[in-house]
């Protein structure tokens, strides 16, 4: 290798520097020279970039403006602890959409004007794919509003393949609803849907069904009663199971539980009037939980009733309130406001907030 080709920097050093750029900046650096273009396009670099990116989750939420013009646009606000606040447009999809799920840099969006139309996109690379209609859709429909209760997105960074899961109560055409749960699973490798129906009677709050975690080849949701996790194992692709929460997690009135991910592990955060307690599942096979953090909420006492954890790392926790995005620094035990809404007509930020990562992941 020519020692001057990278300005005296070894190739590995250049790769590590480029791997810390935002995707938009990274794509622009392809034009710097042929060597950089070649490096960035290699699978080895994609793996390095994604390994760095998954350690920096951020918060993504929909920017719902008050004017009719802004409401016609699909745009997102991204809050990053390293780079601050930025706005991302979804206008490349050519449809009005709402985000239903987020996983490893991809978003699953549903069309607002056209029920049953779903997209998978990478908002950073501006790539998107309109998912094919399921053959089962004209035979059955979700109950009660025709849309899936649960929408899950599972993205495998190593294989660069993904699954989309649509699940909800089932109603056969022209019949009353049944106590059955229909589940449709889209596989990007085969570009096809699979379906299975089971007897379920789970209920979910808005926050429960939005906070879906992909860990160990399975999607996990917290039920409305927060007594257990509902798990869809994508390796078997036709099985729902339950995982019990830590014994210490109390379901008494005033306590709220949330499901997140922490360094590739399941994590449950419980918020009470005075404390935020964090558990992590250290052993997935034996379902062994450990308490890893206990945070006093005295500094944000007035916000506690409307604060919701959205994403976390070992260093910090992102939380959303009605109008603010907060970050709690675990090392210094300090609270900081990262974003505040000025428009009083906006929906609560936590209502449409998702954890997000800045990755190189193609939806094609």
mmCIF file of C-alpha atoms in Angstrom:
data_model
loop_
_atom_site.group_PDB
_atom_site.id
_atom_site.type_symbol
_atom_site.label_atom_id
_atom_site.label_comp_id
_atom_site.label_asym_id
_atom_site.label_seq_id
_atom_site.Cartn_x
_atom_site.Cartn_y
_atom_site.Cartn_z
ATOM 1 C CA UNK A 1 0.000 0.000 0.000
ATOM 2 C CA UNK A 2 1.245 3.516 -0.815
ATOM 3 C CA UNK A 3 2.024 5.145 2.584
ATOM 4 C CA UNK A 4 1.007 8.566 1.198
ATOM 5 C CA UNK A 5 -2.344 7.374 -0.141
ATOM 6 C CA UNK A 6 -4.145 8.322 3.089
ATOM 7 C CA UNK A 7 -1.970 11.269 4.115
ATOM 8 C CA UNK A 8 0.311 9.044 6.246
ATOM 9 C CA UNK A 9 -2.684 7.563 8.092
ATOM 10 C CA UNK A 10 -3.008 3.772 7.996
ATOM 11 C CA UNK A 11 -6.118 2.477 6.262
ATOM 12 C CA UNK A 12 -7.620 1.198 9.530
ATOM 13 C CA UNK A 13 -7.313 4.666 11.108
ATOM 14 C CA UNK A 14 -9.071 6.275 8.143
ATOM 15 C CA UNK A 15 -11.862 3.691 8.397
ATOM 16 C CA UNK A 16 -12.337 4.399 12.108
ATOM 17 C CA UNK A 17 -12.519 8.156 11.492
ATOM 18 C CA UNK A 18 -15.033 7.800 8.668
ATOM 19 C CA UNK A 19 -17.097 5.404 10.795
ATOM 20 C CA UNK A 20 -17.836 8.255 13.209
ATOM 21 C CA UNK A 21 -19.401 10.547 10.625
ATOM 22 C CA UNK A 22 -23.177 10.968 10.235
ATOM 23 C CA UNK A 23 -24.539 9.044 7.250
ATOM 24 C CA UNK A 24 -25.237 12.216 5.242
ATOM 25 C CA UNK A 25 -21.684 13.476 5.745
ATOM 26 C CA UNK A 26 -20.303 10.028 5.021
ATOM 27 C CA UNK A 27 -22.087 9.807 1.675
ATOM 28 C CA UNK A 28 -20.636 13.172 0.683
ATOM 29 C CA UNK A 29 -17.099 11.980 1.449
ATOM 30 C CA UNK A 30 -17.465 9.394 -1.312
ATOM 31 C CA UNK A 31 -16.777 12.247 -3.720
ATOM 32 C CA UNK A 32 -13.453 13.180 -2.085
ATOM 33 C CA UNK A 33 -11.422 10.548 -3.924
ATOM 34 C CA UNK A 34 -11.676 7.098 -5.468
ATOM 35 C CA UNK A 35 -9.923 5.480 -2.528
ATOM 36 C CA UNK A 36 -12.452 6.806 -0.003
ATOM 37 C CA UNK A 37 -15.315 5.817 -2.290
ATOM 38 C CA UNK A 38 -13.926 2.284 -2.460
ATOM 39 C CA UNK A 39 -13.441 2.053 1.308
ATOM 40 C CA UNK A 40 -16.944 3.260 2.148
ATOM 41 C CA UNK A 41 -18.565 0.822 -0.280
ATOM 42 C CA UNK A 42 -16.877 -2.257 1.186
ATOM 43 C CA UNK A 43 -18.859 -4.637 3.430
ATOM 44 C CA UNK A 44 -16.062 -4.505 5.987
ATOM 45 C CA UNK A 45 -16.578 -0.764 6.429
ATOM 46 C CA UNK A 46 -20.370 -1.211 6.728
ATOM 47 C CA UNK A 47 -19.805 -3.617 9.618
ATOM 48 C CA UNK A 48 -17.411 -1.203 11.370
ATOM 49 C CA UNK A 49 -19.761 1.742 10.842
ATOM 50 C CA UNK A 50 -22.734 -0.100 12.281
ATOM 51 C CA UNK A 51 -20.737 -1.382 15.259
ATOM 52 C CA UNK A 52 -19.936 2.226 16.159
ATOM 53 C CA UNK A 53 -23.454 3.522 15.475
ATOM 54 C CA UNK A 54 -25.339 1.019 17.636
ATOM 55 C CA UNK A 55 -23.515 2.403 20.679
ATOM 56 C CA UNK A 56 -25.127 5.802 20.126
ATOM 57 C CA UNK A 57 -28.922 5.462 20.115
ATOM 58 C CA UNK A 58 -30.911 8.651 19.745
ATOM 59 C CA UNK A 59 -34.520 9.797 19.848
ATOM 60 C CA UNK A 60 -36.664 10.277 16.754
ATOM 61 C CA UNK A 61 -40.139 11.788 16.837
ATOM 62 C CA UNK A 62 -42.591 13.258 14.373
ATOM 63 C CA UNK A 63 -42.628 17.007 13.899
ATOM 64 C CA UNK A 64 -46.342 17.853 13.928
ATOM 65 C CA UNK A 65 -46.654 21.517 13.050
ATOM 66 C CA UNK A 66 -49.703 23.666 13.542
ATOM 67 C CA UNK A 67 -50.019 24.962 9.979
ATOM 68 C CA UNK A 68 -51.810 23.053 7.251
ATOM 69 C CA UNK A 69 -48.646 23.213 5.147
ATOM 70 C CA UNK A 70 -46.492 21.528 7.776
ATOM 71 C CA UNK A 71 -49.146 18.899 8.444
ATOM 72 C CA UNK A 72 -48.986 17.853 4.801
ATOM 73 C CA UNK A 73 -45.299 17.022 5.166
ATOM 74 C CA UNK A 74 -43.775 13.954 6.791
ATOM 75 C CA UNK A 75 -40.778 15.118 8.798
ATOM 76 C CA UNK A 76 -38.934 13.944 11.880
ATOM 77 C CA UNK A 77 -36.867 15.589 14.596
ATOM 78 C CA UNK A 78 -33.724 13.687 15.572
ATOM 79 C CA UNK A 79 -32.142 14.334 18.978
ATOM 80 C CA UNK A 80 -28.572 13.079 19.276
ATOM 81 C CA UNK A 81 -26.481 13.422 22.435
ATOM 82 C CA UNK A 82 -23.338 13.905 20.297
ATOM 83 C CA UNK A 83 -24.575 16.133 17.471
ATOM 84 C CA UNK A 84 -27.607 17.910 18.905
ATOM 85 C CA UNK A 85 -30.932 18.379 17.119
ATOM 86 C CA UNK A 86 -31.626 17.996 13.395
ATOM 87 C CA UNK A 87 -34.680 17.615 11.169
ATOM 88 C CA UNK A 88 -35.143 14.744 8.731
ATOM 89 C CA UNK A 89 -37.631 14.831 5.894
ATOM 90 C CA UNK A 90 -39.528 11.757 4.722
ATOM 91 C CA UNK A 91 -40.701 13.479 1.547
ATOM 92 C CA UNK A 92 -38.730 10.962 -0.542
ATOM 93 C CA UNK A 93 -41.437 8.379 0.224
ATOM 94 C CA UNK A 94 -43.985 10.441 -1.774
ATOM 95 C CA UNK A 95 -46.753 9.677 0.723
ATOM 96 C CA UNK A 96 -47.979 10.984 4.078
ATOM 97 C CA UNK A 97 -46.813 8.450 6.613
ATOM 98 C CA UNK A 98 -46.507 7.872 10.333
ATOM 99 C CA UNK A 99 -43.687 5.924 11.962
ATOM 100 C CA UNK A 100 -44.865 2.665 13.527
ATOM 101 C CA UNK A 101 -41.547 0.970 14.425
ATOM 102 C CA UNK A 102 -37.808 1.602 14.448
ATOM 103 C CA UNK A 103 -34.901 -0.835 14.509
ATOM 104 C CA UNK A 104 -31.176 -0.451 13.763
ATOM 105 C CA UNK A 105 -31.532 2.527 11.437
ATOM 106 C CA UNK A 106 -34.631 1.453 9.521
ATOM 107 C CA UNK A 107 -38.183 2.708 10.058
ATOM 108 C CA UNK A 108 -41.462 0.968 9.329
ATOM 109 C CA UNK A 109 -44.053 3.544 8.313
ATOM 110 C CA UNK A 110 -47.735 3.202 7.522
ATOM 111 C CA UNK A 111 -49.537 5.344 4.980
ATOM 112 C CA UNK A 112 -51.978 7.808 6.527
ATOM 113 C CA UNK A 113 -54.368 8.133 3.546
ATOM 114 C CA UNK A 114 -54.113 4.482 2.431
ATOM 115 C CA UNK A 115 -54.745 1.895 5.130
ATOM 116 C CA UNK A 116 -52.792 -1.310 4.767
ATOM 117 C CA UNK A 117 -49.878 0.305 2.884
ATOM 118 C CA UNK A 118 -46.548 -0.020 4.675
ATOM 119 C CA UNK A 119 -43.047 1.221 3.878
ATOM 120 C CA UNK A 120 -39.603 0.379 5.194
ATOM 121 C CA UNK A 121 -37.080 3.191 4.831
ATOM 122 C CA UNK A 122 -33.681 4.423 5.922
ATOM 123 C CA UNK A 123 -34.242 8.160 6.506
ATOM 124 C CA UNK A 124 -30.506 8.872 6.437
ATOM 125 C CA UNK A 125 -29.796 7.332 3.025
ATOM 126 C CA UNK A 126 -33.322 8.261 1.761
ATOM 127 C CA UNK A 127 -33.947 4.733 0.501
ATOM 128 C CA UNK A 128 -37.375 3.176 0.870
ATOM 129 C CA UNK A 129 -39.364 0.126 -0.116
ATOM 130 C CA UNK A 130 -43.132 -0.184 -0.381
ATOM 131 C CA UNK A 131 -43.996 -3.594 1.020
ATOM 132 C CA UNK A 132 -46.108 -5.840 -1.201
ATOM 133 C CA UNK A 133 -49.711 -6.387 -0.186
ATOM 134 C CA UNK A 134 -50.351 -9.569 1.719
ATOM 135 C CA UNK A 135 -52.552 -12.071 -0.093
ATOM 136 C CA UNK A 136 -54.460 -12.525 3.137
ATOM 137 C CA UNK A 137 -55.501 -8.895 3.392
ATOM 138 C CA UNK A 138 -58.683 -9.185 1.333
ATOM 139 C CA UNK A 139 -59.728 -12.271 3.320
ATOM 140 C CA UNK A 140 -59.217 -10.885 6.816
ATOM 141 C CA UNK A 141 -58.830 -7.554 8.538
ATOM 142 C CA UNK A 142 -57.571 -6.273 11.841
ATOM 143 C CA UNK A 143 -60.030 -5.248 14.524
ATOM 144 C CA UNK A 144 -61.269 -2.690 15.519
ATOM 145 C CA UNK A 145 -59.939 -0.004 13.127
ATOM 146 C CA UNK A 146 -58.533 -2.070 10.264
ATOM 147 C CA UNK A 147 -54.919 -1.476 11.296
ATOM 148 C CA UNK A 148 -52.505 -3.740 13.098
ATOM 149 C CA UNK A 149 -52.326 -3.263 16.865
ATOM 150 C CA UNK A 150 -48.683 -4.296 16.941
ATOM 151 C CA UNK A 151 -46.130 -3.331 14.303
ATOM 152 C CA UNK A 152 -42.656 -4.745 14.765
ATOM 153 C CA UNK A 153 -39.449 -4.281 12.800
ATOM 154 C CA UNK A 154 -36.511 -6.652 13.237
ATOM 155 C CA UNK A 155 -33.272 -5.694 11.438
ATOM 156 C CA UNK A 156 -30.225 -7.956 11.510
ATOM 157 C CA UNK A 157 -27.138 -5.793 10.998
ATOM 158 C CA UNK A 158 -24.912 -8.773 10.160
ATOM 159 C CA UNK A 159 -27.079 -10.254 7.413
ATOM 160 C CA UNK A 160 -28.596 -6.916 6.322
ATOM 161 C CA UNK A 161 -32.009 -8.583 6.262
ATOM 162 C CA UNK A 162 -35.182 -7.569 8.087
ATOM 163 C CA UNK A 163 -38.663 -8.700 9.064
ATOM 164 C CA UNK A 164 -41.842 -6.668 9.464
ATOM 165 C CA UNK A 165 -44.532 -8.001 11.785
ATOM 166 C CA UNK A 166 -48.173 -6.896 11.717
ATOM 167 C CA UNK A 167 -50.323 -8.374 14.472
ATOM 168 C CA UNK A 168 -53.703 -7.721 15.985
ATOM 169 C CA UNK A 169 -57.139 -9.055 16.764
ATOM 170 C CA UNK A 170 -58.643 -10.924 13.885
ATOM 171 C CA UNK A 171 -62.032 -10.556 12.274
ATOM 172 C CA UNK A 172 -63.132 -12.591 9.272
ATOM 173 C CA UNK A 173 -64.963 -10.688 6.572
ATOM 174 C CA UNK A 174 -68.607 -9.872 7.518
ATOM 175 C CA UNK A 175 -68.220 -11.608 10.894
ATOM 176 C CA UNK A 176 -67.889 -10.383 14.461
ATOM 177 C CA UNK A 177 -64.441 -10.182 16.019
ATOM 178 C CA UNK A 178 -62.997 -13.352 17.484
ATOM 179 C CA UNK A 179 -60.592 -13.955 20.352
ATOM 180 C CA UNK A 180 -57.871 -14.762 17.884
ATOM 181 C CA UNK A 181 -54.697 -12.930 16.995
ATOM 182 C CA UNK A 182 -53.606 -12.732 13.370
ATOM 183 C CA UNK A 183 -49.893 -12.298 12.693
ATOM 184 C CA UNK A 184 -48.362 -11.433 9.323
ATOM 185 C CA UNK A 185 -44.569 -11.641 8.945
ATOM 186 C CA UNK A 186 -42.727 -10.101 6.000
ATOM 187 C CA UNK A 187 -39.289 -11.485 5.134
ATOM 188 C CA UNK A 188 -36.997 -9.198 3.133
ATOM 189 C CA UNK A 189 -34.932 -12.163 1.884
ATOM 190 C CA UNK A 190 -37.897 -13.776 0.110
ATOM 191 C CA UNK A 191 -39.952 -10.557 -0.278
ATOM 192 C CA UNK A 192 -43.035 -12.459 0.877
ATOM 193 C CA UNK A 193 -45.495 -12.647 3.768
ATOM 194 C CA UNK A 194 -46.298 -15.534 6.084
ATOM 195 C CA UNK A 195 -49.354 -15.766 8.288
ATOM 196 C CA UNK A 196 -50.364 -17.596 11.429
ATOM 197 C CA UNK A 197 -53.361 -17.217 13.712
ATOM 198 C CA UNK A 198 -53.390 -17.968 17.432
ATOM 199 C CA UNK A 199 -55.706 -17.551 20.407
ATOM 200 C CA UNK A 200 -54.565 -14.488 22.352
ATOM 201 C CA UNK A 201 -56.210 -11.930 24.602
ATOM 202 C CA UNK A 202 -53.460 -9.383 25.180
ATOM 203 C CA UNK A 203 -54.072 -5.660 25.619
ATOM 204 C CA UNK A 204 -51.602 -2.853 25.036
ATOM 205 C CA UNK A 205 -51.387 0.837 25.854
ATOM 206 C CA UNK A 206 -50.167 3.264 23.199
ATOM 207 C CA UNK A 207 -46.704 3.312 24.776
ATOM 208 C CA UNK A 208 -46.586 -0.489 25.171
ATOM 209 C CA UNK A 209 -47.278 -1.185 21.513
ATOM 210 C CA UNK A 210 -44.807 1.490 20.340
ATOM 211 C CA UNK A 211 -41.910 0.272 22.485
ATOM 212 C CA UNK A 212 -40.952 -2.956 20.759
ATOM 213 C CA UNK A 213 -37.470 -4.396 21.307
ATOM 214 C CA UNK A 214 -35.606 -6.740 18.944
ATOM 215 C CA UNK A 215 -33.224 -8.937 20.928
ATOM 216 C CA UNK A 216 -31.954 -12.496 20.465
ATOM 217 C CA UNK A 217 -33.856 -13.038 17.217
ATOM 218 C CA UNK A 218 -37.226 -12.122 18.763
ATOM 219 C CA UNK A 219 -39.538 -9.119 19.090
ATOM 220 C CA UNK A 220 -40.732 -8.162 22.577
ATOM 221 C CA UNK A 221 -43.702 -6.073 23.732
ATOM 222 C CA UNK A 222 -44.862 -5.119 27.235
ATOM 223 C CA UNK A 223 -48.533 -5.824 27.967
ATOM 224 C CA UNK A 224 -50.974 -3.288 29.384
ATOM 225 C CA UNK A 225 -50.942 -4.949 32.791
ATOM 226 C CA UNK A 226 -47.096 -4.972 32.626
ATOM 227 C CA UNK A 227 -47.100 -8.380 34.258
ATOM 228 C CA UNK A 228 -45.139 -9.997 31.429
ATOM 229 C CA UNK A 229 -43.520 -9.532 28.037
ATOM 230 C CA UNK A 230 -45.146 -10.927 24.915
ATOM 231 C CA UNK A 231 -42.496 -12.408 22.640
ATOM 232 C CA UNK A 232 -42.574 -13.386 18.975
ATOM 233 C CA UNK A 233 -39.672 -15.692 18.170
ATOM 234 C CA UNK A 234 -38.799 -15.000 14.524
ATOM 235 C CA UNK A 235 -36.622 -18.099 14.335
ATOM 236 C CA UNK A 236 -39.721 -20.287 14.651
ATOM 237 C CA UNK A 237 -41.909 -17.605 13.017
ATOM 238 C CA UNK A 238 -45.109 -19.137 14.338
ATOM 239 C CA UNK A 239 -44.947 -18.945 18.104
ATOM 240 C CA UNK A 240 -45.887 -16.423 20.791
ATOM 241 C CA UNK A 241 -44.484 -16.872 24.271
ATOM 242 C CA UNK A 242 -44.246 -14.971 27.554
ATOM 243 C CA UNK A 243 -41.345 -13.715 29.639
ATOM 244 C CA UNK A 244 -41.965 -12.750 33.254
ATOM 245 C CA UNK A 245 -40.774 -9.389 34.560
ATOM 246 C CA UNK A 246 -38.413 -9.138 37.561
ATOM 247 C CA UNK A 247 -40.098 -10.126 40.816
ATOM 248 C CA UNK A 248 -39.219 -6.726 42.273
ATOM 249 C CA UNK A 249 -41.174 -4.858 39.599
ATOM 250 C CA UNK A 250 -44.328 -3.618 41.254
ATOM 251 C CA UNK A 251 -47.549 -3.139 39.303
ATOM 252 C CA UNK A 252 -49.222 -1.042 41.971
ATOM 253 C CA UNK A 253 -50.987 2.211 41.091
ATOM 254 C CA UNK A 254 -48.542 5.047 40.460
ATOM 255 C CA UNK A 255 -45.760 2.877 39.047
ATOM 256 C CA UNK A 256 -45.171 2.836 35.277
ATOM 257 C CA UNK A 257 -43.054 0.264 33.445
ATOM 258 C CA UNK A 258 -41.337 0.627 30.064
ATOM 259 C CA UNK A 259 -39.466 -1.788 27.820
ATOM 260 C CA UNK A 260 -36.165 -0.698 26.284
ATOM 261 C CA UNK A 261 -32.914 -2.194 25.058
ATOM 262 C CA UNK A 262 -29.497 -1.771 26.655
ATOM 263 C CA UNK A 263 -26.370 -2.965 24.853
ATOM 264 C CA UNK A 264 -28.201 -5.795 23.125
ATOM 265 C CA UNK A 265 -30.137 -6.884 26.224
ATOM 266 C CA UNK A 266 -33.747 -6.477 27.321
ATOM 267 C CA UNK A 267 -34.256 -3.742 29.882
ATOM 268 C CA UNK A 268 -37.253 -2.705 31.971
ATOM 269 C CA UNK A 269 -37.438 0.765 33.491
ATOM 270 C CA UNK A 270 -39.901 1.451 36.291
ATOM 271 C CA UNK A 271 -40.834 5.013 37.172
ATOM 272 C CA UNK A 272 -42.516 5.822 40.466
ATOM 273 C CA UNK A 273 -43.136 9.146 42.142
ATOM 274 C CA UNK A 274 -39.569 9.496 43.391
ATOM 275 C CA UNK A 275 -37.397 6.898 41.624
ATOM 276 C CA UNK A 276 -36.456 5.475 38.244
ATOM 277 C CA UNK A 277 -35.195 1.900 38.563
ATOM 278 C CA UNK A 278 -33.516 0.029 35.683
ATOM 279 C CA UNK A 279 -33.384 -3.763 35.280
ATOM 280 C CA UNK A 280 -31.476 -5.665 32.586
ATOM 281 C CA UNK A 281 -31.903 -9.297 31.560
ATOM 282 C CA UNK A 282 -28.357 -10.632 31.875
ATOM 283 C CA UNK A 283 -29.184 -14.200 30.859
ATOM 284 C CA UNK A 284 -31.839 -14.587 28.183
ATOM 285 C CA UNK A 285 -32.020 -18.377 28.395
ATOM 286 C CA UNK A 286 -32.705 -18.464 32.147
ATOM 287 C CA UNK A 287 -34.615 -15.124 32.129
ATOM 288 C CA UNK A 288 -32.311 -13.767 34.835
ATOM 289 C CA UNK A 289 -32.864 -10.060 35.631
ATOM 290 C CA UNK A 290 -30.506 -7.716 37.501
ATOM 291 C CA UNK A 291 -31.108 -4.215 38.803
ATOM 292 C CA UNK A 292 -28.377 -1.977 37.324
ATOM 293 C CA UNK A 293 -29.449 1.556 38.246
ATOM 294 C CA UNK A 294 -31.607 3.488 40.697
ATOM 295 C CA UNK A 295 -32.065 7.163 39.878
ATOM 296 C CA UNK A 296 -33.634 9.818 42.086
ATOM 297 C CA UNK A 297 -36.262 11.923 40.261
ATOM 298 C CA UNK A 298 -36.112 14.775 42.760
ATOM 299 C CA UNK A 299 -34.579 17.153 40.179
ATOM 300 C CA UNK A 300 -37.513 16.704 37.779
ATOM 301 C CA UNK A 301 -40.246 16.161 40.363
ATOM 302 C CA UNK A 302 -42.803 18.316 38.527
ATOM 303 C CA UNK A 303 -42.292 16.377 35.278
ATOM 304 C CA UNK A 304 -42.497 12.842 36.679
ATOM 305 C CA UNK A 305 -46.191 12.224 35.826
ATOM 306 C CA UNK A 306 -45.527 12.798 32.115
ATOM 307 C CA UNK A 307 -41.955 11.554 31.627
ATOM 308 C CA UNK A 308 -41.295 8.469 29.465
ATOM 309 C CA UNK A 309 -37.920 6.756 28.833
ATOM 310 C CA UNK A 310 -37.267 6.284 25.105
ATOM 311 C CA UNK A 311 -33.718 4.957 24.701
ATOM 312 C CA UNK A 312 -30.601 4.377 26.759
ATOM 313 C CA UNK A 313 -26.918 3.450 26.852
ATOM 314 C CA UNK A 314 -24.578 2.737 29.750
ATOM 315 C CA UNK A 315 -23.803 6.467 29.785
ATOM 316 C CA UNK A 316 -27.228 8.104 29.515
ATOM 317 C CA UNK A 317 -31.012 7.732 29.308
ATOM 318 C CA UNK A 318 -33.202 9.706 26.895
ATOM 319 C CA UNK A 319 -36.660 10.625 28.201
ATOM 320 C CA UNK A 320 -39.570 12.496 26.632
ATOM 321 C CA UNK A 321 -42.175 14.639 28.369
ATOM 322 C CA UNK A 322 -45.135 16.488 26.889
ATOM 323 C CA UNK A 323 -42.905 19.187 25.373
ATOM 324 C CA UNK A 324 -39.285 18.285 26.135
ATOM 325 C CA UNK A 325 -36.566 15.746 25.433
ATOM 326 C CA UNK A 326 -34.387 15.202 28.484
ATOM 327 C CA UNK A 327 -31.165 13.295 28.915
ATOM 328 C CA UNK A 328 -29.908 11.860 32.190
ATOM 329 C CA UNK A 329 -26.134 11.414 32.394
ATOM 330 C CA UNK A 330 -25.477 8.288 34.436
ATOM 331 C CA UNK A 331 -21.854 9.122 35.308
ATOM 332 C CA UNK A 332 -22.416 12.665 36.562
ATOM 333 C CA UNK A 333 -26.054 12.108 37.672
ATOM 334 C CA UNK A 334 -27.004 15.314 35.850
ATOM 335 C CA UNK A 335 -30.176 16.181 33.908
ATOM 336 C CA UNK A 336 -30.123 18.218 30.706
ATOM 337 C CA UNK A 337 -32.818 19.495 28.369
ATOM 338 C CA UNK A 338 -31.961 18.559 24.772
ATOM 339 C CA UNK A 339 -35.068 19.851 22.983
ATOM 340 C CA UNK A 340 -38.169 21.865 23.789
ATOM 341 C CA UNK A 341 -41.315 22.408 21.726
ATOM 342 C CA UNK A 342 -42.431 25.992 21.307
ATOM 343 C CA UNK A 343 -45.726 25.259 19.542
ATOM 344 C CA UNK A 344 -48.506 24.582 22.053
ATOM 345 C CA UNK A 345 -50.643 22.684 19.528
ATOM 346 C CA UNK A 346 -48.227 19.792 19.186
ATOM 347 C CA UNK A 347 -49.066 16.306 20.385
ATOM 348 C CA UNK A 348 -47.027 15.097 23.397
ATOM 349 C CA UNK A 349 -43.495 14.270 22.289
ATOM 350 C CA UNK A 350 -43.574 10.848 23.926
ATOM 351 C CA UNK A 351 -46.658 9.914 21.891
ATOM 352 C CA UNK A 352 -44.631 9.522 18.672
ATOM 353 C CA UNK A 353 -41.095 9.057 20.039
ATOM 354 C CA UNK A 354 -38.890 6.136 18.995
ATOM 355 C CA UNK A 355 -35.368 4.997 19.681
ATOM 356 C CA UNK A 356 -33.214 5.308 16.555
ATOM 357 C CA UNK A 357 -29.724 4.545 15.282
ATOM 358 C CA UNK A 358 -27.710 6.072 12.468
ATOM 359 C CA UNK A 359 -26.692 2.994 10.416
ATOM 360 C CA UNK A 360 -25.819 1.840 6.928
ATOM 361 C CA UNK A 361 -28.702 -0.534 6.275
ATOM 362 C CA UNK A 362 -30.356 -0.931 2.895
ATOM 363 C CA UNK A 363 -34.091 -1.624 2.804
ATOM 364 C CA UNK A 364 -33.800 -3.179 -0.695
#
